[in-house]
Amino acid sequence: MDEPQQPGFTAAESVPRFPHDPKPPKGAPNVVVIVLDDTGFGHLGSFGSDIETPNLDGLAAHGAPFSRFHVTALCSPTRASFFTGRNHHAVGMGFLADIPLGFPGYEGRLPKSAVALPRLLRDAGYSTLAVGKWHLTPRWQRSSAGPFDCWPLGVGFERHYGFLQGDTNHWAPNLVCDNHYVDPPRRPDEGYHLSEDLADQASRMVQDQQQCAPGKPFFLYLALGAMHAPHHVAPAWVEPYRGRFDHGWDAWREEVFARQAASGVIPSGTVLTPRPEWVRGWSDHSADERRMLAHQQEVFAGFLTHTDAQIGRVLTSLERLGVMDNTLVTVFSDNGASAEGGQQGSANEHRFSAHVRESLADNLAHYDDWGGFTTYNHYSWGWAWAGNVPHKLWKRYTWLGGTRTPLIVQWPGHVAVPGAMRAQFTHVIDLMPTIMAAAGIEIPNRVDGIDQKPIDGVSLLSLLEDPAAPELHHTQYFEMLGSRSIYHEGWKATTNHISTGVLDEEQLAIGSRRFDEDNWELFDLATDFSEAIDRAGDEPERLRLLTELWASEAGRNDVLPISDGLVDRFGGFIPPVWPAGSVRTYRPGGGPVSDESVPLLWGGFHMTAGFETSAPAEGVVFALGDWFGGYALYAVEGILHFTFARSADALELATPSALTAGRHEARIHYALGADGEAGRMVLCLDGTEVDATTVYGILPMALQHGGAGLRLGRDTGFPVSARYWNPATFNGTVHQLTIEALDSRRPDPADEVRSALHSD
């Protein structure tokens, strides 16, 4: 018997409709982009170094290395330019995402009129995977409450594992998985290292994707925390470099330069730029200084070789999956080598943002563990200068030392004359249109009904096909923290402006500190590869035209008005929509609470914790940060301790006797001293003062460059005090913690900038 039909319908009208899922063009390659951090022009073996980087050198030998590739001189801006194909000011990233300002060009977030590469590839049918450093989420949006539209998944990635800030501890990172915070899979003492974890995650993500959708193209963005400080690496990787750098940065730089010239990395006739007169020569240091400084570079070299090995592990995993023959691999550094270590280098880089000058004695005290658990180390600026050979200066400056970094592109079957150096001027904004062209995908003019900004970059595919192809990128402005330059048809003009933010530079660097006193120098890069010979006196008319062109480009890209430290713009600091306020109460059971969601403590505070325990009490009641900067209330053998770790010291309070079993309330009070006098920190137990200490100086604005999470009833990563070791789970019950800030004023804006710079 036939089934009855619904009134008004017939079987013929029930026609299946299939959704149209996007699929990339046939033959579209997989895309792997590897971003190194703070890696100078002369650091890789294929660019003249004697530091061992065999996996990256292999990519260069089988691909296309570029000797005139340029970036923006700072992290967030370079990454914004890469993802969008637009100049960094034009997409709101004139400075760092950490300092979002309500001025065009400096909002600290990518606009919807410049939809990023992962979204475009995802919409075209690619899988999009991000692993590692992000640093494109503005301050106040990095907590578990979001909003998440500036997190990787909000910008077009389908998966993300890594960290949001500009740097992190490689032994104990502040990790995010997709849109939530997670603890590392192992503790430092169990052999954990961030670079190894990132390599594992990248390999696993691609394997999962290929096993579930064989042949589907993927975009893997692998942004390592290396080579940014801290230079953390196990001693076994450092040992092969023992004694390698005892002859110092002057001689090592000359050796790298000679190899660059012999191998064709740099053209014949290139001039090795001199060491800045305010950077001391190697022979001007004492024997103890040389011993310490040489070891800093040994650790850096071991860290770089270890990083190369992790990249090799990822490439090997792709080879085992059989996907490398149709994979476009791109490797570049976000800026030149970093000089934030100052003259001496630093055992704990947080000291610079706290105005604490480094000392040889303190660095030597950490000599044996340099790069280990007790250091947050950075090398001396002499090694940064040497690593950018043959160029001037370093990261943050628009001299070539800050903006010219290695670029390697490998794409099997698409690179003519593998290993041949490409010497045409190129810029990070060129990579997005290159990848889109390689995928055969048009860059849309409208996305989600929003007109898109014009693309500033150009595709470099013709340079892969012919090492001698004509130059495609003819004009490019640069600006970072007031340092300005302009490239146009082979010529470059650069100012001598010195920016603020690094203590030793502020005091010692020679150059202009007023825009109306800046001096423009002129260079013919067609014959002067290293920007060494000033032609301003010979070509005044050309210099005038170039400076006018810079002004025109700056106006077009929302660069103006410029500032050398952004301090004068802090009236435009974009505040949080949901601020932490002056009083907050936290309870156990949730994930870590971002430090940006905790009231500011520098102006004074009350912390009140309610808990109960059986005797003897043991473990962490609450903790944020670690021994490089943080605070914790914890019990050891019944004694209740409070430690506030600053970058250069630790404030300690404790009960005179063990806690009794039962319910307790601990209260920590800190008040600033009046008229420059010392402050006072007090520990009260159940309403009675039990300990106090004098506080000289002020508490830091930011405890951790890489961010930190407040946890109740346990800790993770490194402890705040060596008296306990994590996870140090509390053996009682924590009921709640209330934090009350006593002064809601913001810290000195200069400290905000300094902290942001050192976390980049």
PDB file of N, CA, C and O in Angstrom, residues 192-238:
ATOM      1  N   TYR A 192      60.541  19.496  29.796  1.00  0.00           N
ATOM      2  CA  TYR A 192      59.747  20.298  28.870  1.00  0.00           C
ATOM      3  C   TYR A 192      60.568  21.436  28.285  1.00  0.00           C
ATOM      4  O   TYR A 192      61.366  22.073  28.972  1.00  0.00           O
ATOM      5  N   HIS A 193      60.359  21.737  27.004  1.00  0.00           N
ATOM      6  CA  HIS A 193      60.871  22.948  26.361  1.00  0.00           C
ATOM      7  C   HIS A 193      59.850  23.386  25.323  1.00  0.00           C
ATOM      8  O   HIS A 193      59.336  22.574  24.549  1.00  0.00           O
ATOM      9  N   LEU A 194      59.560  24.686  25.295  1.00  0.00           N
ATOM     10  CA  LEU A 194      58.513  25.209  24.430  1.00  0.00           C
ATOM     11  C   LEU A 194      58.754  24.885  22.955  1.00  0.00           C
ATOM     12  O   LEU A 194      57.827  24.459  22.257  1.00  0.00           O
ATOM     13  N   SER A 195      59.953  25.107  22.443  1.00  0.00           N
ATOM     14  CA  SER A 195      60.201  24.869  21.019  1.00  0.00           C
ATOM     15  C   SER A 195      59.918  23.426  20.640  1.00  0.00           C
ATOM     16  O   SER A 195      59.374  23.144  19.567  1.00  0.00           O
ATOM     17  N   GLU A 196      60.274  22.498  21.518  1.00  0.00           N
ATOM     18  CA  GLU A 196      60.010  21.084  21.248  1.00  0.00           C
ATOM     19  C   GLU A 196      58.508  20.808  21.266  1.00  0.00           C
ATOM     20  O   GLU A 196      57.987  20.054  20.433  1.00  0.00           O
ATOM     21  N   ASP A 197      57.820  21.421  22.199  1.00  0.00           N
ATOM     22  CA  ASP A 197      56.364  21.271  22.288  1.00  0.00           C
ATOM     23  C   ASP A 197      55.686  21.830  21.033  1.00  0.00           C
ATOM     24  O   ASP A 197      54.773  21.209  20.469  1.00  0.00           O
ATOM     25  N   LEU A 198      56.140  23.000  20.573  1.00  0.00           N
ATOM     26  CA  LEU A 198      55.549  23.596  19.374  1.00  0.00           C
ATOM     27  C   LEU A 198      55.783  22.705  18.156  1.00  0.00           C
ATOM     28  O   LEU A 198      54.892  22.546  17.308  1.00  0.00           O
ATOM     29  N   ALA A 199      56.968  22.126  18.056  1.00  0.00           N
ATOM     30  CA  ALA A 199      57.234  21.217  16.940  1.00  0.00           C
ATOM     31  C   ALA A 199      56.327  19.993  17.007  1.00  0.00           C
ATOM     32  O   ALA A 199      55.792  19.536  15.979  1.00  0.00           O
ATOM     33  N   ASP A 200      56.145  19.452  18.210  1.00  0.00           N
ATOM     34  CA  ASP A 200      55.234  18.312  18.381  1.00  0.00           C
ATOM     35  C   ASP A 200      53.820  18.679  17.943  1.00  0.00           C
ATOM     36  O   ASP A 200      53.155  17.920  17.221  1.00  0.00           O
ATOM     37  N   GLN A 201      53.353  19.824  18.407  1.00  0.00           N
ATOM     38  CA  GLN A 201      51.979  20.234  18.109  1.00  0.00           C
ATOM     39  C   GLN A 201      51.784  20.493  16.620  1.00  0.00           C
ATOM     40  O   GLN A 201      50.754  20.114  16.037  1.00  0.00           O
ATOM     41  N   ALA A 202      52.759  21.150  15.981  1.00  0.00           N
ATOM     42  CA  ALA A 202      52.648  21.422  14.551  1.00  0.00           C
ATOM     43  C   ALA A 202      52.585  20.120  13.760  1.00  0.00           C
ATOM     44  O   ALA A 202      51.746  19.962  12.856  1.00  0.00           O
ATOM     45  N   SER A 203      53.447  19.192  14.087  1.00  0.00           N
ATOM     46  CA  SER A 203      53.464  17.912  13.380  1.00  0.00           C
ATOM     47  C   SER A 203      52.156  17.162  13.586  1.00  0.00           C
ATOM     48  O   SER A 203      51.595  16.581  12.641  1.00  0.00           O
ATOM     49  N   ARG A 204      51.659  17.176  14.812  1.00  0.00           N
ATOM     50  CA  ARG A 204      50.424  16.458  15.126  1.00  0.00           C
ATOM     51  C   ARG A 204      49.223  17.080  14.422  1.00  0.00           C
ATOM     52  O   ARG A 204      48.351  16.371  13.901  1.00  0.00           O
ATOM     53  N   MET A 205      49.160  18.416  14.397  1.00  0.00           N
ATOM     54  CA  MET A 205      48.029  19.074  13.736  1.00  0.00           C
ATOM     55  C   MET A 205      47.954  18.702  12.260  1.00  0.00           C
ATOM     56  O   MET A 205      46.875  18.395  11.735  1.00  0.00           O
ATOM     57  N   VAL A 206      49.099  18.727  11.575  1.00  0.00           N
ATOM     58  CA  VAL A 206      49.088  18.408  10.150  1.00  0.00           C
ATOM     59  C   VAL A 206      48.776  16.933   9.934  1.00  0.00           C
ATOM     60  O   VAL A 206      48.021  16.573   9.024  1.00  0.00           O
ATOM     61  N   GLN A 207      49.333  16.062  10.775  1.00  0.00           N
ATOM     62  CA  GLN A 207      49.031  14.634  10.632  1.00  0.00           C
ATOM     63  C   GLN A 207      47.541  14.374  10.817  1.00  0.00           C
ATOM     64  O   GLN A 207      46.923  13.645  10.026  1.00  0.00           O
ATOM     65  N   ASP A 208      46.954  14.965  11.852  1.00  0.00           N
ATOM     66  CA  ASP A 208      45.517  14.787  12.070  1.00  0.00           C
ATOM     67  C   ASP A 208      44.725  15.281  10.865  1.00  0.00           C
ATOM     68  O   ASP A 208      43.772  14.631  10.410  1.00  0.00           O
ATOM     69  N   GLN A 209      45.105  16.429  10.334  1.00  0.00           N
ATOM     70  CA  GLN A 209      44.381  17.011   9.211  1.00  0.00           C
ATOM     71  C   GLN A 209      44.500  16.140   7.965  1.00  0.00           C
ATOM     72  O   GLN A 209      43.503  15.880   7.270  1.00  0.00           O
ATOM     73  N   GLN A 210      45.698  15.655   7.686  1.00  0.00           N
ATOM     74  CA  GLN A 210      45.902  14.867   6.468  1.00  0.00           C
ATOM     75  C   GLN A 210      45.288  13.473   6.569  1.00  0.00           C
ATOM     76  O   GLN A 210      44.810  12.917   5.578  1.00  0.00           O
ATOM     77  N   GLN A 211      45.288  12.910   7.770  1.00  0.00           N
ATOM     78  CA  GLN A 211      44.684  11.583   7.919  1.00  0.00           C
ATOM     79  C   GLN A 211      43.166  11.639   7.810  1.00  0.00           C
ATOM     80  O   GLN A 211      42.537  10.665   7.382  1.00  0.00           O
ATOM     81  N   CYS A 212      42.600  12.779   8.152  1.00  0.00           N
ATOM     82  CA  CYS A 212      41.145  12.903   8.089  1.00  0.00           C
ATOM     83  C   CYS A 212      40.661  13.488   6.765  1.00  0.00           C
ATOM     84  O   CYS A 212      39.506  13.264   6.375  1.00  0.00           O
ATOM     85  N   ALA A 213      41.508  14.244   6.083  1.00  0.00           N
ATOM     86  CA  ALA A 213      41.146  14.819   4.782  1.00  0.00           C
ATOM     87  C   ALA A 213      42.367  14.734   3.872  1.00  0.00           C
ATOM     88  O   ALA A 213      43.003  15.756   3.585  1.00  0.00           O
ATOM     89  N   PRO A 214      42.728  13.535   3.436  1.00  0.00           N
ATOM     90  CA  PRO A 214      43.954  13.362   2.637  1.00  0.00           C
ATOM     91  C   PRO A 214      43.949  14.259   1.402  1.00  0.00           C
ATOM     92  O   PRO A 214      42.971  14.313   0.662  1.00  0.00           O
ATOM     93  N   GLY A 215      45.046  14.972   1.231  1.00  0.00           N
ATOM     94  CA  GLY A 215      45.182  15.815   0.057  1.00  0.00           C
ATOM     95  C   GLY A 215      44.621  17.207   0.203  1.00  0.00           C
ATOM     96  O   GLY A 215      44.866  18.056  -0.666  1.00  0.00           O
ATOM     97  N   LYS A 216      43.869  17.471   1.265  1.00  0.00           N
ATOM     98  CA  LYS A 216      43.337  18.821   1.444  1.00  0.00           C
ATOM     99  C   LYS A 216      44.482  19.768   1.785  1.00  0.00           C
ATOM    100  O   LYS A 216      45.239  19.519   2.729  1.00  0.00           O
ATOM    101  N   PRO A 217      44.645  20.874   1.039  1.00  0.00           N
ATOM    102  CA  PRO A 217      45.746  21.798   1.335  1.00  0.00           C
ATOM    103  C   PRO A 217      45.614  22.406   2.731  1.00  0.00           C
ATOM    104  O   PRO A 217      44.513  22.653   3.218  1.00  0.00           O
ATOM    105  N   PHE A 218      46.749  22.640   3.334  1.00  0.00           N
ATOM    106  CA  PHE A 218      46.765  23.245   4.663  1.00  0.00           C
ATOM    107  C   PHE A 218      47.716  24.433   4.676  1.00  0.00           C
ATOM    108  O   PHE A 218      48.666  24.513   3.893  1.00  0.00           O
ATOM    109  N   PHE A 219      47.434  25.372   5.562  1.00  0.00           N
ATOM    110  CA  PHE A 219      48.315  26.502   5.855  1.00  0.00           C
ATOM    111  C   PHE A 219      48.771  26.342   7.290  1.00  0.00           C
ATOM    112  O   PHE A 219      47.967  26.426   8.218  1.00  0.00           O
ATOM    113  N   LEU A 220      50.059  26.072   7.480  1.00  0.00           N
ATOM    114  CA  LEU A 220      50.648  25.945   8.807  1.00  0.00           C
ATOM    115  C   LEU A 220      51.516  27.165   9.072  1.00  0.00           C
ATOM    116  O   LEU A 220      52.497  27.406   8.367  1.00  0.00           O
ATOM    117  N   TYR A 221      51.139  27.907  10.087  1.00  0.00           N
ATOM    118  CA  TYR A 221      51.904  29.085  10.522  1.00  0.00           C
ATOM    119  C   TYR A 221      52.635  28.697  11.800  1.00  0.00           C
ATOM    120  O   TYR A 221      52.020  28.482  12.843  1.00  0.00           O
ATOM    121  N   LEU A 222      53.957  28.553  11.715  1.00  0.00           N
ATOM    122  CA  LEU A 222      54.772  28.131  12.847  1.00  0.00           C
ATOM    123  C   LEU A 222      55.656  29.297  13.268  1.00  0.00           C
ATOM    124  O   LEU A 222      56.663  29.598  12.620  1.00  0.00           O
ATOM    125  N   ALA A 223      55.249  29.984  14.323  1.00  0.00           N
ATOM    126  CA  ALA A 223      55.954  31.182  14.801  1.00  0.00           C
ATOM    127  C   ALA A 223      56.612  30.839  16.131  1.00  0.00           C
ATOM    128  O   ALA A 223      55.973  30.858  17.182  1.00  0.00           O
ATOM    129  N   LEU A 224      57.884  30.532  16.064  1.00  0.00           N
ATOM    130  CA  LEU A 224      58.602  30.104  17.258  1.00  0.00           C
ATOM    131  C   LEU A 224      58.866  31.275  18.200  1.00  0.00           C
ATOM    132  O   LEU A 224      58.992  32.422  17.760  1.00  0.00           O
ATOM    133  N   GLY A 225      58.957  30.987  19.489  1.00  0.00           N
ATOM    134  CA  GLY A 225      59.373  32.014  20.433  1.00  0.00           C
ATOM    135  C   GLY A 225      60.849  32.341  20.280  1.00  0.00           C
ATOM    136  O   GLY A 225      61.298  33.431  20.625  1.00  0.00           O
ATOM    137  N   ALA A 226      61.620  31.411  19.774  1.00  0.00           N
ATOM    138  CA  ALA A 226      63.044  31.631  19.497  1.00  0.00           C
ATOM    139  C   ALA A 226      63.184  32.492  18.243  1.00  0.00           C
ATOM    140  O   ALA A 226      62.370  32.380  17.327  1.00  0.00           O
ATOM    141  N   MET A 227      64.140  33.374  18.166  1.00  0.00           N
ATOM    142  CA  MET A 227      65.288  33.513  19.047  1.00  0.00           C
ATOM    143  C   MET A 227      65.133  34.671  20.041  1.00  0.00           C
ATOM    144  O   MET A 227      66.131  35.239  20.503  1.00  0.00           O
ATOM    145  N   HIS A 228      63.902  35.001  20.354  1.00  0.00           N
ATOM    146  CA  HIS A 228      63.640  36.056  21.333  1.00  0.00           C
ATOM    147  C   HIS A 228      64.127  35.610  22.706  1.00  0.00           C
ATOM    148  O   HIS A 228      64.092  34.428  23.041  1.00  0.00           O
ATOM    149  N   ALA A 229      64.610  36.574  23.488  1.00  0.00           N
ATOM    150  CA  ALA A 229      64.908  36.282  24.880  1.00  0.00           C
ATOM    151  C   ALA A 229      63.621  35.873  25.597  1.00  0.00           C
ATOM    152  O   ALA A 229      62.539  36.330  25.229  1.00  0.00           O
ATOM    153  N   PRO A 230      63.713  35.015  26.603  1.00  0.00           N
ATOM    154  CA  PRO A 230      64.934  34.443  27.176  1.00  0.00           C
ATOM    155  C   PRO A 230      65.529  33.347  26.290  1.00  0.00           C
ATOM    156  O   PRO A 230      64.794  32.564  25.689  1.00  0.00           O
ATOM    157  N   HIS A 231      66.859  33.319  26.230  1.00  0.00           N
ATOM    158  CA  HIS A 231      67.563  32.320  25.430  1.00  0.00           C
ATOM    159  C   HIS A 231      67.713  31.047  26.257  1.00  0.00           C
ATOM    160  O   HIS A 231      68.760  30.776  26.831  1.00  0.00           O
ATOM    161  N   HIS A 232      66.646  30.281  26.286  1.00  0.00           N
ATOM    162  CA  HIS A 232      66.586  29.089  27.126  1.00  0.00           C
ATOM    163  C   HIS A 232      66.928  27.846  26.317  1.00  0.00           C
ATOM    164  O   HIS A 232      66.304  27.577  25.286  1.00  0.00           O
ATOM    165  N   VAL A 233      67.881  27.078  26.798  1.00  0.00           N
ATOM    166  CA  VAL A 233      68.245  25.844  26.105  1.00  0.00           C
ATOM    167  C   VAL A 233      69.023  24.962  27.068  1.00  0.00           C
ATOM    168  O   VAL A 233      69.710  25.446  27.968  1.00  0.00           O
ATOM    169  N   ALA A 234      68.915  23.656  26.882  1.00  0.00           N
ATOM    170  CA  ALA A 234      69.616  22.702  27.736  1.00  0.00           C
ATOM    171  C   ALA A 234      71.124  22.778  27.498  1.00  0.00           C
ATOM    172  O   ALA A 234      71.576  23.056  26.378  1.00  0.00           O
ATOM    173  N   PRO A 235      71.940  22.520  28.527  1.00  0.00           N
ATOM    174  CA  PRO A 235      73.402  22.630  28.398  1.00  0.00           C
ATOM    175  C   PRO A 235      73.994  21.792  27.275  1.00  0.00           C
ATOM    176  O   PRO A 235      75.017  22.177  26.694  1.00  0.00           O
ATOM    177  N   ALA A 236      73.381  20.660  26.954  1.00  0.00           N
ATOM    178  CA  ALA A 236      73.945  19.806  25.910  1.00  0.00           C
ATOM    179  C   ALA A 236      74.026  20.518  24.566  1.00  0.00           C
ATOM    180  O   ALA A 236      74.904  20.212  23.744  1.00  0.00           O
ATOM    181  N   TRP A 237      73.126  21.464  24.312  1.00  0.00           N
ATOM    182  CA  TRP A 237      73.150  22.207  23.050  1.00  0.00           C
ATOM    183  C   TRP A 237      74.183  23.327  23.081  1.00  0.00           C
ATOM    184  O   TRP A 237      74.645  23.789  22.022  1.00  0.00           O
ATOM    185  N   VAL A 238      74.565  23.756  24.266  1.00  0.00           N
ATOM    186  CA  VAL A 238      75.546  24.835  24.420  1.00  0.00           C
ATOM    187  C   VAL A 238      76.968  24.298  24.350  1.00  0.00           C
ATOM    188  O   VAL A 238      77.879  24.962  23.831  1.00  0.00           O
TER     189      VAL A 238
END
